[in-house]
Short mmCIF file of C-alpha atoms in Angstrom, two decimals:
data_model
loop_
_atom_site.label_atom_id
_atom_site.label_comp_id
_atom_site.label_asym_id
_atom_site.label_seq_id
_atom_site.Cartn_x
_atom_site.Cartn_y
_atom_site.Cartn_z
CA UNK Q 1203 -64.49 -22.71 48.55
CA UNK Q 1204 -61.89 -25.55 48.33
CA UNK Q 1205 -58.85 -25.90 46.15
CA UNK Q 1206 -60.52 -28.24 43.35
CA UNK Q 1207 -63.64 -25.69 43.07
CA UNK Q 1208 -61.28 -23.17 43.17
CA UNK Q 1209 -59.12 -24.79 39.76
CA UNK Q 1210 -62.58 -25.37 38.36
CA UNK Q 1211 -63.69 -22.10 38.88
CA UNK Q 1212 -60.56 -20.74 37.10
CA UNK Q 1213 -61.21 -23.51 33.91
CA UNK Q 1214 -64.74 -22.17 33.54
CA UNK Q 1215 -63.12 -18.45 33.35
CA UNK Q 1216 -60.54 -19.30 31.48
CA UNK Q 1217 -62.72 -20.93 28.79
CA UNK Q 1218 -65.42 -18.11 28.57
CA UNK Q 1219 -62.32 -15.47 28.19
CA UNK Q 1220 -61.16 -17.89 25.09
CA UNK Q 1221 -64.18 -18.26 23.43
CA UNK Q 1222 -64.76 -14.47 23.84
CA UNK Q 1223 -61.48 -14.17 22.20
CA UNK Q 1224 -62.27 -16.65 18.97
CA UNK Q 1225 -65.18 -14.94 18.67
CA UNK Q 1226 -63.25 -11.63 18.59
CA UNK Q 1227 -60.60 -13.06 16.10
CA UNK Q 1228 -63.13 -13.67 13.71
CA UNK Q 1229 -64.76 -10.37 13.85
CA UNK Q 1230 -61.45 -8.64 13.68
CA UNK Q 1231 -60.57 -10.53 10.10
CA UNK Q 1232 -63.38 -8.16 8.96
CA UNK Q 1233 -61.61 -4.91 10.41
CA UNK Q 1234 -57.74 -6.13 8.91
CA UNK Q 1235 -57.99 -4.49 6.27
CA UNK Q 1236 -59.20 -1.00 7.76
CA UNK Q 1237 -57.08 -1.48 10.38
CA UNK Q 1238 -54.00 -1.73 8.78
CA UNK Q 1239 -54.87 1.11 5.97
CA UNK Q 1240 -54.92 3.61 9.36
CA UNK Q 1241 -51.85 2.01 10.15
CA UNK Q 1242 -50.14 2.74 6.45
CA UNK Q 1243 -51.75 6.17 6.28
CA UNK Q 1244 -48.14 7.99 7.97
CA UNK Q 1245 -46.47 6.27 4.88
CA UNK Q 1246 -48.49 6.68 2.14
CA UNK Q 1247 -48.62 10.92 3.25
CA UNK Q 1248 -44.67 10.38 2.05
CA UNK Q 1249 -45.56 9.04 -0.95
CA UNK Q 1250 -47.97 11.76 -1.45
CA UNK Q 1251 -45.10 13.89 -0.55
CA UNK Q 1252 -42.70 12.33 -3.36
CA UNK Q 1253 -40.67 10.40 -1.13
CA UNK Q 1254 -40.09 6.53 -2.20
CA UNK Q 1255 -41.52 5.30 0.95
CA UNK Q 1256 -42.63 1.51 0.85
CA UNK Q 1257 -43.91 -1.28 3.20
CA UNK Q 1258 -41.98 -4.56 2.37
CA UNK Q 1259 -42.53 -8.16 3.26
CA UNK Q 1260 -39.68 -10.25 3.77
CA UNK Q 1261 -41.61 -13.41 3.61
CA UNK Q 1262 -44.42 -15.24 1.11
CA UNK Q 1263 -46.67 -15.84 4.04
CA UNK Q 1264 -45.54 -12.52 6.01
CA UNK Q 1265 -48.42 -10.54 4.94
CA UNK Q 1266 -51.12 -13.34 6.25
CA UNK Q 1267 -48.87 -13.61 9.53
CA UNK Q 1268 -49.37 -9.71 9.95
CA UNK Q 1269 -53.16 -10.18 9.28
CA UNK Q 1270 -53.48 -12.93 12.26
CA UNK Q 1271 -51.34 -10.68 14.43
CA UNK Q 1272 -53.62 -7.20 13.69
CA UNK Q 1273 -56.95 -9.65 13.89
CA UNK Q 1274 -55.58 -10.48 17.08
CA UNK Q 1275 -54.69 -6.82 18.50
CA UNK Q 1276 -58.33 -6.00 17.75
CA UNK Q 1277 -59.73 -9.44 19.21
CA UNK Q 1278 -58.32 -8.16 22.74
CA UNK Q 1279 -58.92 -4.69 22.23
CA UNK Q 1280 -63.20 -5.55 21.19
CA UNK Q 1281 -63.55 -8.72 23.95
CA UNK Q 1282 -61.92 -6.78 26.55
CA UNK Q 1283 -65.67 -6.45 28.48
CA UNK Q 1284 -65.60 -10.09 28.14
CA UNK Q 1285 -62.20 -11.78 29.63
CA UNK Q 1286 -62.02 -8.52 31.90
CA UNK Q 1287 -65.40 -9.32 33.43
CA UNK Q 1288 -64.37 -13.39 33.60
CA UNK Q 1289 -61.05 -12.15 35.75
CA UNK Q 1290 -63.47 -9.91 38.20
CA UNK Q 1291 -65.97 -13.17 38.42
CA UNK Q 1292 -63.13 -14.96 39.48
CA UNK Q 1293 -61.84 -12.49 42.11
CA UNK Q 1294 -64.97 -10.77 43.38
CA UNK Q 1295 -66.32 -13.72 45.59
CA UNK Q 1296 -62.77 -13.08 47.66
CA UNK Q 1297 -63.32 -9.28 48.16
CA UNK Q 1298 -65.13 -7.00 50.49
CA UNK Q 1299 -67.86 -4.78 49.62
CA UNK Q 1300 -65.21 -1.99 49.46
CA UNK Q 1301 -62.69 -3.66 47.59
CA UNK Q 1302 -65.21 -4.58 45.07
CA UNK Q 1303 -66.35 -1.16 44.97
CA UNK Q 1304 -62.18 0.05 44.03
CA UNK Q 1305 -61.69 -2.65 41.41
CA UNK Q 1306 -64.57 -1.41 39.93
CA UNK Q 1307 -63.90 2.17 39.92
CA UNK Q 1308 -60.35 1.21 38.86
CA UNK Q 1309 -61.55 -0.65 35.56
CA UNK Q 1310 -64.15 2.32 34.66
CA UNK Q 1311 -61.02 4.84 35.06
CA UNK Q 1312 -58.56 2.59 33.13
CA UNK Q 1313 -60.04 1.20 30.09
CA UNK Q 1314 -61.42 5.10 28.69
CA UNK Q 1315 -57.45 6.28 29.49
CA UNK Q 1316 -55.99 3.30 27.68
CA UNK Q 1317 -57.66 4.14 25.04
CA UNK Q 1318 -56.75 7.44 25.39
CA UNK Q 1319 -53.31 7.12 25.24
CA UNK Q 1320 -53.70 4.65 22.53
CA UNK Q 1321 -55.37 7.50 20.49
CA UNK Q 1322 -52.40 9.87 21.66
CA UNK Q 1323 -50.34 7.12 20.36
CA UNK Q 1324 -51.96 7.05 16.96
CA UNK Q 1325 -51.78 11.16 16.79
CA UNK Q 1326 -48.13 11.27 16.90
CA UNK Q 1327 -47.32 8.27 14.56
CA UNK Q 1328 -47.32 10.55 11.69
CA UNK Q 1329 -45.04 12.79 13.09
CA UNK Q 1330 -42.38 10.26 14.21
CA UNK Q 1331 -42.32 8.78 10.99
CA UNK Q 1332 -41.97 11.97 9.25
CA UNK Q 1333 -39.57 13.26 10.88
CA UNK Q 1334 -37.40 9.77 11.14
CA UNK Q 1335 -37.89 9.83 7.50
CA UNK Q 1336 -35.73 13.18 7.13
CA UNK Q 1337 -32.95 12.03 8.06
CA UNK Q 1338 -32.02 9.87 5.12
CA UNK Q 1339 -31.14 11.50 1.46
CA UNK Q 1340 -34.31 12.36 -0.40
CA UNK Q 1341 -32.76 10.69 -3.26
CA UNK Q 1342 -32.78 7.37 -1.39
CA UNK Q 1343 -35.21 4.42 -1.38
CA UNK Q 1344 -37.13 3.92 2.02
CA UNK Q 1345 -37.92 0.31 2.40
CA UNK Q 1346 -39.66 -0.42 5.67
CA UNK Q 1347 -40.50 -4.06 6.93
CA UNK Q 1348 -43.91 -4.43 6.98
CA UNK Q 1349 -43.53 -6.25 10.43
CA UNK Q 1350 -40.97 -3.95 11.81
CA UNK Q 1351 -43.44 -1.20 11.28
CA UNK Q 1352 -46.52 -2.89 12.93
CA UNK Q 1353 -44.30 -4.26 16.03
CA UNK Q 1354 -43.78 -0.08 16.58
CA UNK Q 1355 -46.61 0.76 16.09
CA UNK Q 1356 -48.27 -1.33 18.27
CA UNK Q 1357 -45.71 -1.03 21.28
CA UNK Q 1358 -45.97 2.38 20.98
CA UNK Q 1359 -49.73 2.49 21.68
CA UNK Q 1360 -49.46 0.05 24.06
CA UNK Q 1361 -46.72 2.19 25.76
CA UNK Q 1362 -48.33 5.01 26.14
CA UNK Q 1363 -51.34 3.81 26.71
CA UNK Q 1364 -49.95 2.14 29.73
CA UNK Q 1365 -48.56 5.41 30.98
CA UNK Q 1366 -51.68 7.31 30.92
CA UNK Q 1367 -53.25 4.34 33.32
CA UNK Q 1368 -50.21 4.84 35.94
CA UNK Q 1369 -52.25 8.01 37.78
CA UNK Q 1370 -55.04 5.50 38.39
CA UNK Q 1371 -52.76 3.27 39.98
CA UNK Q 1372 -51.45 5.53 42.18
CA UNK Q 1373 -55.16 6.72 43.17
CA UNK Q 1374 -55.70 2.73 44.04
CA UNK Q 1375 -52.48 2.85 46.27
CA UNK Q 1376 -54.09 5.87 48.07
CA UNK Q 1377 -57.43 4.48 48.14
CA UNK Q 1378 -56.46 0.87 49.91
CA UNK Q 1379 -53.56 3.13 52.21
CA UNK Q 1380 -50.37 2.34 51.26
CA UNK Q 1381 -49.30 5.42 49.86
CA UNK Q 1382 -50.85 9.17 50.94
CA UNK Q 1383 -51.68 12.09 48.99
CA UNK Q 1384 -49.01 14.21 50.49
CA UNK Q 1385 -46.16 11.42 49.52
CA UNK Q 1386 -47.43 11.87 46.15
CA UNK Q 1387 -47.02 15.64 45.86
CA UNK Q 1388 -43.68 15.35 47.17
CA UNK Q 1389 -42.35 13.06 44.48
CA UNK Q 1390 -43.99 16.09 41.72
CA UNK Q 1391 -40.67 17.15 40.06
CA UNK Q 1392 -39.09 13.37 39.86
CA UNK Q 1393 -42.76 12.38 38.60
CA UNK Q 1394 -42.49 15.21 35.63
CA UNK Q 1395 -39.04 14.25 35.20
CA UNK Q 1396 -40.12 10.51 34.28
CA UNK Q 1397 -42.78 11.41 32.42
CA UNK Q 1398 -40.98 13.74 30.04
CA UNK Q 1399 -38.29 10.60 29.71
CA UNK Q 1400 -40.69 8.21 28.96
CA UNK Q 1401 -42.13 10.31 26.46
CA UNK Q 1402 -38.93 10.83 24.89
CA UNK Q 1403 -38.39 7.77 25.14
CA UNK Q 1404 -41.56 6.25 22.99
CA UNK Q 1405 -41.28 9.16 20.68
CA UNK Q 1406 -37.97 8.21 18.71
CA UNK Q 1407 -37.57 11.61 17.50
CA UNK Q 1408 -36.09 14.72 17.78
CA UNK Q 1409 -40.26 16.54 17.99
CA UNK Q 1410 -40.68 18.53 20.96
CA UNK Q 1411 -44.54 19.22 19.44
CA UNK Q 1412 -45.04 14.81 20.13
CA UNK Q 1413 -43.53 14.65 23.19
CA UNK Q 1414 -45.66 17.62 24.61
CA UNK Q 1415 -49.00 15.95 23.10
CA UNK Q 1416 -47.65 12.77 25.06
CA UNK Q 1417 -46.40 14.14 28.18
CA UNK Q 1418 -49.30 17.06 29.00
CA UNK Q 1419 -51.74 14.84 29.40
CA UNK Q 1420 -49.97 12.59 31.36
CA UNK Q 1421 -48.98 14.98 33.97
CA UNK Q 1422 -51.85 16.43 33.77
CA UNK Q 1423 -53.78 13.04 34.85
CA UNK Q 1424 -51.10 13.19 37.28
CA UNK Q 1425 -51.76 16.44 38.97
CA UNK Q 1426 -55.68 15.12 39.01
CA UNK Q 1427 -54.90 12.04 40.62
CA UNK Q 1428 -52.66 14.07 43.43
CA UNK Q 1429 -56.06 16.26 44.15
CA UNK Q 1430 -58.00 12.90 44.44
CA UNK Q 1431 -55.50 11.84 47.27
CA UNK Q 1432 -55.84 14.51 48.73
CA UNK Q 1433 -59.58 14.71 48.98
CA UNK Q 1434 -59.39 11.18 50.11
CA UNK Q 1435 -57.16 11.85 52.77
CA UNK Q 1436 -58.61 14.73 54.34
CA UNK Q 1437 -62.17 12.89 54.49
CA UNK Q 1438 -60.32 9.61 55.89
CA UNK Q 1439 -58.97 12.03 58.50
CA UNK Q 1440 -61.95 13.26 58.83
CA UNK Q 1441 -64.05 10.00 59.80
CA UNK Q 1442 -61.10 8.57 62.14
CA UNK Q 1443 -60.84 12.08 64.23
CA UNK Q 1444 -64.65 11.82 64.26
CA UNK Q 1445 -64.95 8.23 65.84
CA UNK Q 1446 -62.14 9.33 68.17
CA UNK Q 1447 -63.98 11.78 69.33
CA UNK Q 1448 -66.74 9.44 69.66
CA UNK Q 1449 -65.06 7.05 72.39
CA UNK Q 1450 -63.55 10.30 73.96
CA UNK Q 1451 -59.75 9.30 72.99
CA UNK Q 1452 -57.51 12.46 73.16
CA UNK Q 1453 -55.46 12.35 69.81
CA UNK Q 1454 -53.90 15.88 70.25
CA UNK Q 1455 -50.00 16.02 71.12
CA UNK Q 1456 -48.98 15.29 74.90
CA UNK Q 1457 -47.64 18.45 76.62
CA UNK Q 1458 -44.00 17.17 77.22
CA UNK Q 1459 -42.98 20.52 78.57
CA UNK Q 1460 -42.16 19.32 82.13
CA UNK Q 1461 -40.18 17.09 80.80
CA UNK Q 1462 -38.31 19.38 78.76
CA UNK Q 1463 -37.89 21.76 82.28
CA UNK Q 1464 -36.68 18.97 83.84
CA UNK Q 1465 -33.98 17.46 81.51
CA UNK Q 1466 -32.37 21.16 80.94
CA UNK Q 1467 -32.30 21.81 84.99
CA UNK Q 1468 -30.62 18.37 85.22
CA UNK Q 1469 -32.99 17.54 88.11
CA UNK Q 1470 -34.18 14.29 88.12
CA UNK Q 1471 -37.93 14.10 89.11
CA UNK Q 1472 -39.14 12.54 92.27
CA UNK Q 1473 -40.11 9.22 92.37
CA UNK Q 1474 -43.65 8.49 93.72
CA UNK Q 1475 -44.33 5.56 95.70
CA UNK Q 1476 -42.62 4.20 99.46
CA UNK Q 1477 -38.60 4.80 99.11
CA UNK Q 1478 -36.30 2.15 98.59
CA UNK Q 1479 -35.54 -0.15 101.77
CA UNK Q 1480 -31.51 -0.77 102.49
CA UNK Q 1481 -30.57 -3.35 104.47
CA UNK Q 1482 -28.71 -1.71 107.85
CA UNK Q 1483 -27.34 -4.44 108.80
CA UNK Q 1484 -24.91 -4.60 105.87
#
């Protein structure tokens, strides 16, 4: 395929992937409004508690900005079959058999755990804004930006959901062989050690019970994607010592012993071959 069918190519995708999305848009304007009533629910529980705990908008056309912006979250989040199949229609025709076989066992893994750690996400937004809530006098107002509020909430999701797709990519890095199983397992301790940071880190709080619900799973999905190197790499091993075997190469360690004799007697071994010729009349 040449360079112009190529650009073509990528203009037909690109223009399937919109339309999915417009058509997505418009479907989401019917979900706004339950949408953003799931997003309210942490502060209306402090209203219910007696705290004065209120959504603002700074703007007159704020709240129809934040409607286009959560129409728009759930446009990518509904189409994503659509523009995620248009990018693998572009790419596929360039890949192996095999490689088409990983990118598709990589999509199946990470679109259920994005979602997963979306939903994680969602299941410790009460808690963070409980507890951030505490430490202002219960006598005081709290007056929250409406936009402010939706710009966390949705980074958080899309944080952690992120993070719980990261042991897939590091089963797609063993899979294609740039990184092995064993490597992996090595890095275990600095790999907890990030994960508890970066759950610390999108859990502004001082809640040990979020950043467990956050960080469990995630090195949990860790530990299961070390055992899936693993497996991998022992079968890989298994198939290359196999068609070794089957052209009769010897992969087993030389025996270097002699040599070892040798270089601790400080004898040097005899040469083989017709000795060296001098020149007598010299």
């Amino acid at each position: 395929m040449s360079l112009g069918e190529h650009l073509v190519e990528l203009r037909k995708r690109l223009m399937y992937a919109a339309l999915g999305l417009v058509v997505g848009l418009v479907a989401g304007f019917f979900l706004v409004d339950w949408v953003w009533d799931m997003l309210r629910e942490p502060i209306n529980a402090l209203q219910l508690q007696g705290r004065n705990a209120t959504l603002t908008y700074g703007t007159i056309t704020e709240a129809f900005d934040l409607r286009i912006q959560i129409a728009l979250f759930i446009a990518v989040i509904i189409t994503a079959p659509v523009w995620l199949y248009q990018v693998w229609a572009f790419l596929a025709p360039g890949l192996t058999r095999k490689e088409k076989l990983y990118g598709v066992g990589f999509l199946a893994a990470a679109v259920p755990l994005f979602l997963a750690g979306v939903f994680a996400a969602w299941s410790v937004l009460p808690n963070i804004v409980r507890l951030m809530s505490t430490f202002q006098p219960s006598e005081d107002a709290f007056f929250l930006s409406a936009r402010l509020y939706l710009d966390f909430a949705v980074k958080l999701m899309l944080a952690v959901g992120v993070g719980f797709v990261m042991p897939v990519v590091l089963v797609m890095l063993n899979f294609v062989g740039i990184i092995r199983g064993k490597t992996i397992l090595k890095g275990w301790r600095v790999a907890i050690l990030i994960i508890v940071l970066f759950a610390a880190l999108t859990t502004p709080a001082a809640d040990l019970w979020s950043m467990f619900l956050l960080a469990a799973p995630m090195v949990l999905l860790f530990f299961i994607a070390v055992g899936i190197a693993l497996l991998h790499d022992r079968r890989v091993d298994k198939r290359r010592a196999a068609e070794f075997a089957e052209y009769g190469i010897d992969m087993s360690e030389p025996d270097l012993s002699e040599f070892d004799d040798d270089a601790e007697s400080g004898k040097a071994r005899p040469t083989r071959g017709k000795p060296r010729e001098t020149n007598s009349d010299a």
